[in-house]
Amino acid sequence: SKTPVQPKKLSFAMPLEGETSNDYSNGELVKSKTLNEWRTHDGIDLKAAANTPVKAVADGTVESITEDAMWGVTVTVSHQNGYESIYCGLKPSVPVKKGAEVKVGDILGYVGNTAEIEIAEESHLHLGIKKDGSWVDPMSLMK
């Protein structure tokens, strides 16, 4: 009988070189500098100058490209095993299209300052990762 094909292990890589300016809060409330209110921080903020290329953290498919009043231009990529990565605050012109297959390291967009929700902070990428619809700590997945 045929051996079932093992799904290739998903490997994650950082979307850009940059130190973390805000960690994942794991459901804890943290003070938002911009909104001056307490809320959960469901991803990580990576410091990066405007125009820094933002790369896919793993192989996947571009699920959506949206412009959100709060989060700015956001690209969402779906990956196997129930993972999704969400990149917020990008420049309006993104080089990928909805439905595109991307490989880890492919450029999805460039750091912009389009996220009103974090505008008081230094230029950065807000990266969120979900597993089966729930937020997880992106740093826990990185090699």
PDB file of C-alpha atoms in Angstrom:
ATOM      1  CA  SER A   1       0.000   0.000   0.000  1.00  0.00           C
ATOM      2  CA  LYS A   2       1.111   3.549  -0.648  1.00  0.00           C
ATOM      3  CA  THR A   3       2.559   5.531   2.205  1.00  0.00           C
ATOM      4  CA  PRO A   4       0.507   8.671   2.845  1.00  0.00           C
ATOM      5  CA  VAL A   5       2.333  11.778   1.746  1.00  0.00           C
ATOM      6  CA  GLN A   6       3.548  13.704   4.752  1.00  0.00           C
ATOM      7  CA  PRO A   7       2.760  17.401   4.443  1.00  0.00           C
ATOM      8  CA  LYS A   8       5.994  19.307   4.120  1.00  0.00           C
ATOM      9  CA  LYS A   9       6.800  20.907   7.458  1.00  0.00           C
ATOM     10  CA  LEU A  10       6.023  24.576   7.265  1.00  0.00           C
ATOM     11  CA  SER A  11       9.068  26.635   8.071  1.00  0.00           C
ATOM     12  CA  PHE A  12       8.789  30.268   9.051  1.00  0.00           C
ATOM     13  CA  ALA A  13      11.256  33.098   8.522  1.00  0.00           C
ATOM     14  CA  MET A  14      11.213  36.701   9.679  1.00  0.00           C
ATOM     15  CA  PRO A  15       9.481  39.074   7.225  1.00  0.00           C
ATOM     16  CA  LEU A  16      12.252  41.641   7.612  1.00  0.00           C
ATOM     17  CA  GLU A  17      15.382  42.345   9.638  1.00  0.00           C
ATOM     18  CA  GLY A  18      14.348  44.525  12.509  1.00  0.00           C
ATOM     19  CA  GLU A  19      14.099  44.507  16.226  1.00  0.00           C
ATOM     20  CA  THR A  20      10.768  43.923  17.873  1.00  0.00           C
ATOM     21  CA  SER A  21       9.399  47.200  19.215  1.00  0.00           C
ATOM     22  CA  ASN A  22       6.203  45.653  20.597  1.00  0.00           C
ATOM     23  CA  ASP A  23       5.836  42.027  21.561  1.00  0.00           C
ATOM     24  CA  TYR A  24       2.841  39.758  21.218  1.00  0.00           C
ATOM     25  CA  SER A  25       0.717  40.256  24.336  1.00  0.00           C
ATOM     26  CA  ASN A  26      -0.887  36.789  24.399  1.00  0.00           C
ATOM     27  CA  GLY A  27      -4.291  38.169  25.295  1.00  0.00           C
ATOM     28  CA  GLU A  28      -2.887  40.489  27.983  1.00  0.00           C
ATOM     29  CA  LEU A  29      -3.899  44.119  27.739  1.00  0.00           C
ATOM     30  CA  VAL A  30      -1.136  46.545  26.894  1.00  0.00           C
ATOM     31  CA  LYS A  31      -1.268  50.325  26.617  1.00  0.00           C
ATOM     32  CA  SER A  32      -1.540  51.557  23.015  1.00  0.00           C
ATOM     33  CA  LYS A  33       0.607  54.682  22.528  1.00  0.00           C
ATOM     34  CA  THR A  34      -1.580  55.909  19.727  1.00  0.00           C
ATOM     35  CA  LEU A  35      -4.999  55.244  21.181  1.00  0.00           C
ATOM     36  CA  ASN A  36      -3.915  55.809  24.771  1.00  0.00           C
ATOM     37  CA  GLU A  37      -6.045  52.864  25.826  1.00  0.00           C
ATOM     38  CA  TRP A  38      -5.493  49.319  26.968  1.00  0.00           C
ATOM     39  CA  ARG A  39      -5.977  46.590  24.374  1.00  0.00           C
ATOM     40  CA  THR A  40      -4.429  43.292  23.384  1.00  0.00           C
ATOM     41  CA  HIS A  41      -1.500  43.398  20.957  1.00  0.00           C
ATOM     42  CA  ASP A  42      -2.202  40.362  18.797  1.00  0.00           C
ATOM     43  CA  GLY A  43       0.996  40.390  16.806  1.00  0.00           C
ATOM     44  CA  ILE A  44       4.486  41.818  16.885  1.00  0.00           C
ATOM     45  CA  ASP A  45       5.782  45.159  15.681  1.00  0.00           C
ATOM     46  CA  LEU A  46       9.093  45.028  13.870  1.00  0.00           C
ATOM     47  CA  LYS A  47      10.951  48.318  13.586  1.00  0.00           C
ATOM     48  CA  ALA A  48      11.719  49.129   9.977  1.00  0.00           C
ATOM     49  CA  ALA A  49      12.160  52.237   7.897  1.00  0.00           C
ATOM     50  CA  ALA A  50       9.443  53.146   5.408  1.00  0.00           C
ATOM     51  CA  ASN A  51       9.949  51.296   2.091  1.00  0.00           C
ATOM     52  CA  THR A  52      11.633  48.287   3.730  1.00  0.00           C
ATOM     53  CA  PRO A  53      10.565  45.172   1.782  1.00  0.00           C
ATOM     54  CA  VAL A  54       8.181  42.915   3.711  1.00  0.00           C
ATOM     55  CA  LYS A  55       8.604  39.228   2.898  1.00  0.00           C
ATOM     56  CA  ALA A  56       6.309  36.241   3.227  1.00  0.00           C
ATOM     57  CA  VAL A  57       7.094  34.374   6.462  1.00  0.00           C
ATOM     58  CA  ALA A  58       6.260  31.009   4.862  1.00  0.00           C
ATOM     59  CA  ASP A  59       5.003  29.480   1.610  1.00  0.00           C
ATOM     60  CA  GLY A  60       1.338  30.159   0.978  1.00  0.00           C
ATOM     61  CA  THR A  61      -1.362  31.908  -1.027  1.00  0.00           C
ATOM     62  CA  VAL A  62      -2.309  35.569  -0.896  1.00  0.00           C
ATOM     63  CA  GLU A  63      -5.759  35.445   0.658  1.00  0.00           C
ATOM     64  CA  SER A  64      -6.609  39.141   0.636  1.00  0.00           C
ATOM     65  CA  ILE A  65      -5.278  42.648   0.225  1.00  0.00           C
ATOM     66  CA  THR A  66      -7.341  45.154   2.133  1.00  0.00           C
ATOM     67  CA  GLU A  67      -7.188  48.745   3.175  1.00  0.00           C
ATOM     68  CA  ASP A  68      -8.434  49.152   6.690  1.00  0.00           C
ATOM     69  CA  ALA A  69      -9.089  52.516   8.344  1.00  0.00           C
ATOM     70  CA  MET A  70      -7.314  51.348  11.485  1.00  0.00           C
ATOM     71  CA  TRP A  71      -4.708  48.907  10.233  1.00  0.00           C
ATOM     72  CA  GLY A  72      -3.888  50.468   6.876  1.00  0.00           C
ATOM     73  CA  VAL A  73      -2.964  48.378   3.862  1.00  0.00           C
ATOM     74  CA  THR A  74      -2.978  44.760   4.982  1.00  0.00           C
ATOM     75  CA  VAL A  75      -1.916  41.612   3.120  1.00  0.00           C
ATOM     76  CA  THR A  76      -3.125  38.251   4.457  1.00  0.00           C
ATOM     77  CA  VAL A  77      -1.442  35.022   3.349  1.00  0.00           C
ATOM     78  CA  SER A  78      -2.882  31.580   4.078  1.00  0.00           C
ATOM     79  CA  HIS A  79      -0.489  28.709   4.736  1.00  0.00           C
ATOM     80  CA  GLN A  80      -0.965  24.986   5.212  1.00  0.00           C
ATOM     81  CA  ASN A  81      -1.756  23.480   8.622  1.00  0.00           C
ATOM     82  CA  GLY A  82      -4.286  26.204   9.426  1.00  0.00           C
ATOM     83  CA  TYR A  83      -1.824  29.099   9.595  1.00  0.00           C
ATOM     84  CA  GLU A  84      -2.420  32.617   8.297  1.00  0.00           C
ATOM     85  CA  SER A  85      -0.002  35.533   8.362  1.00  0.00           C
ATOM     86  CA  ILE A  86      -1.212  39.129   8.381  1.00  0.00           C
ATOM     87  CA  TYR A  87       1.011  42.074   7.475  1.00  0.00           C
ATOM     88  CA  CYS A  88      -0.339  45.494   8.438  1.00  0.00           C
ATOM     89  CA  GLY A  89       0.643  49.068   7.718  1.00  0.00           C
ATOM     90  CA  LEU A  90       2.051  48.529   4.233  1.00  0.00           C
ATOM     91  CA  LYS A  91       2.443  51.081   1.457  1.00  0.00           C
ATOM     92  CA  PRO A  92      -0.635  51.255  -0.777  1.00  0.00           C
ATOM     93  CA  SER A  93       1.010  49.742  -3.856  1.00  0.00           C
ATOM     94  CA  VAL A  94       1.613  46.059  -3.137  1.00  0.00           C
ATOM     95  CA  PRO A  95       3.428  43.898  -5.699  1.00  0.00           C
ATOM     96  CA  VAL A  96       1.264  40.802  -5.164  1.00  0.00           C
ATOM     97  CA  LYS A  97      -2.259  39.947  -6.260  1.00  0.00           C
ATOM     98  CA  LYS A  98      -5.002  38.090  -4.427  1.00  0.00           C
ATOM     99  CA  GLY A  99      -4.708  34.373  -5.178  1.00  0.00           C
ATOM    100  CA  ALA A 100      -0.978  34.509  -5.926  1.00  0.00           C
ATOM    101  CA  GLU A 101       1.176  31.638  -4.692  1.00  0.00           C
ATOM    102  CA  VAL A 102       4.094  32.961  -2.671  1.00  0.00           C
ATOM    103  CA  LYS A 103       7.234  31.328  -1.331  1.00  0.00           C
ATOM    104  CA  VAL A 104       8.950  32.158   1.927  1.00  0.00           C
ATOM    105  CA  GLY A 105      11.015  35.312   1.346  1.00  0.00           C
ATOM    106  CA  ASP A 106       8.914  36.641  -1.560  1.00  0.00           C
ATOM    107  CA  ILE A 107       8.212  40.360  -1.258  1.00  0.00           C
ATOM    108  CA  LEU A 108       4.583  41.086  -0.371  1.00  0.00           C
ATOM    109  CA  GLY A 109       4.853  44.826   0.062  1.00  0.00           C
ATOM    110  CA  TYR A 110       6.796  47.630   1.658  1.00  0.00           C
ATOM    111  CA  VAL A 111       6.604  49.206   5.088  1.00  0.00           C
ATOM    112  CA  GLY A 112       4.402  52.286   4.973  1.00  0.00           C
ATOM    113  CA  ASN A 113       2.785  54.339   7.663  1.00  0.00           C
ATOM    114  CA  THR A 114      -0.790  53.525   6.817  1.00  0.00           C
ATOM    115  CA  ALA A 115      -1.895  52.012  10.140  1.00  0.00           C
ATOM    116  CA  GLU A 116      -3.724  54.797  11.956  1.00  0.00           C
ATOM    117  CA  ILE A 117      -3.986  52.571  15.002  1.00  0.00           C
ATOM    118  CA  GLU A 118      -0.194  52.662  15.508  1.00  0.00           C
ATOM    119  CA  ILE A 119       0.693  55.988  13.869  1.00  0.00           C
ATOM    120  CA  ALA A 120       2.253  57.447  17.044  1.00  0.00           C
ATOM    121  CA  GLU A 121       4.902  54.774  17.000  1.00  0.00           C
ATOM    122  CA  GLU A 122       8.088  54.558  14.985  1.00  0.00           C
ATOM    123  CA  SER A 123       7.865  53.215  11.465  1.00  0.00           C
ATOM    124  CA  HIS A 124       7.292  49.456  11.683  1.00  0.00           C
ATOM    125  CA  LEU A 125       5.557  46.395  10.321  1.00  0.00           C
ATOM    126  CA  HIS A 126       2.761  44.900  12.402  1.00  0.00           C
ATOM    127  CA  LEU A 127       2.836  41.131  11.837  1.00  0.00           C
ATOM    128  CA  GLY A 128       0.098  38.852  13.119  1.00  0.00           C
ATOM    129  CA  ILE A 129      -0.133  35.077  12.747  1.00  0.00           C
ATOM    130  CA  LYS A 130      -3.215  32.948  13.305  1.00  0.00           C
ATOM    131  CA  LYS A 131      -3.405  29.178  13.699  1.00  0.00           C
ATOM    132  CA  ASP A 132      -6.896  27.776  13.072  1.00  0.00           C
ATOM    133  CA  GLY A 133      -8.364  31.256  13.533  1.00  0.00           C
ATOM    134  CA  SER A 134      -6.673  32.095  16.849  1.00  0.00           C
ATOM    135  CA  TRP A 135      -3.757  34.486  17.307  1.00  0.00           C
ATOM    136  CA  VAL A 136      -0.394  32.912  18.126  1.00  0.00           C
ATOM    137  CA  ASP A 137       2.962  34.481  18.963  1.00  0.00           C
ATOM    138  CA  PRO A 138       4.801  34.932  15.650  1.00  0.00           C
ATOM    139  CA  MET A 139       8.157  34.727  17.439  1.00  0.00           C
ATOM    140  CA  SER A 140       7.342  31.227  18.674  1.00  0.00           C
ATOM    141  CA  LEU A 141       7.331  30.029  15.053  1.00  0.00           C
ATOM    142  CA  MET A 142      10.527  31.700  13.890  1.00  0.00           C
ATOM    143  CA  LYS A 143      13.711  29.700  13.637  1.00  0.00           C
TER     144      LYS A 143
END
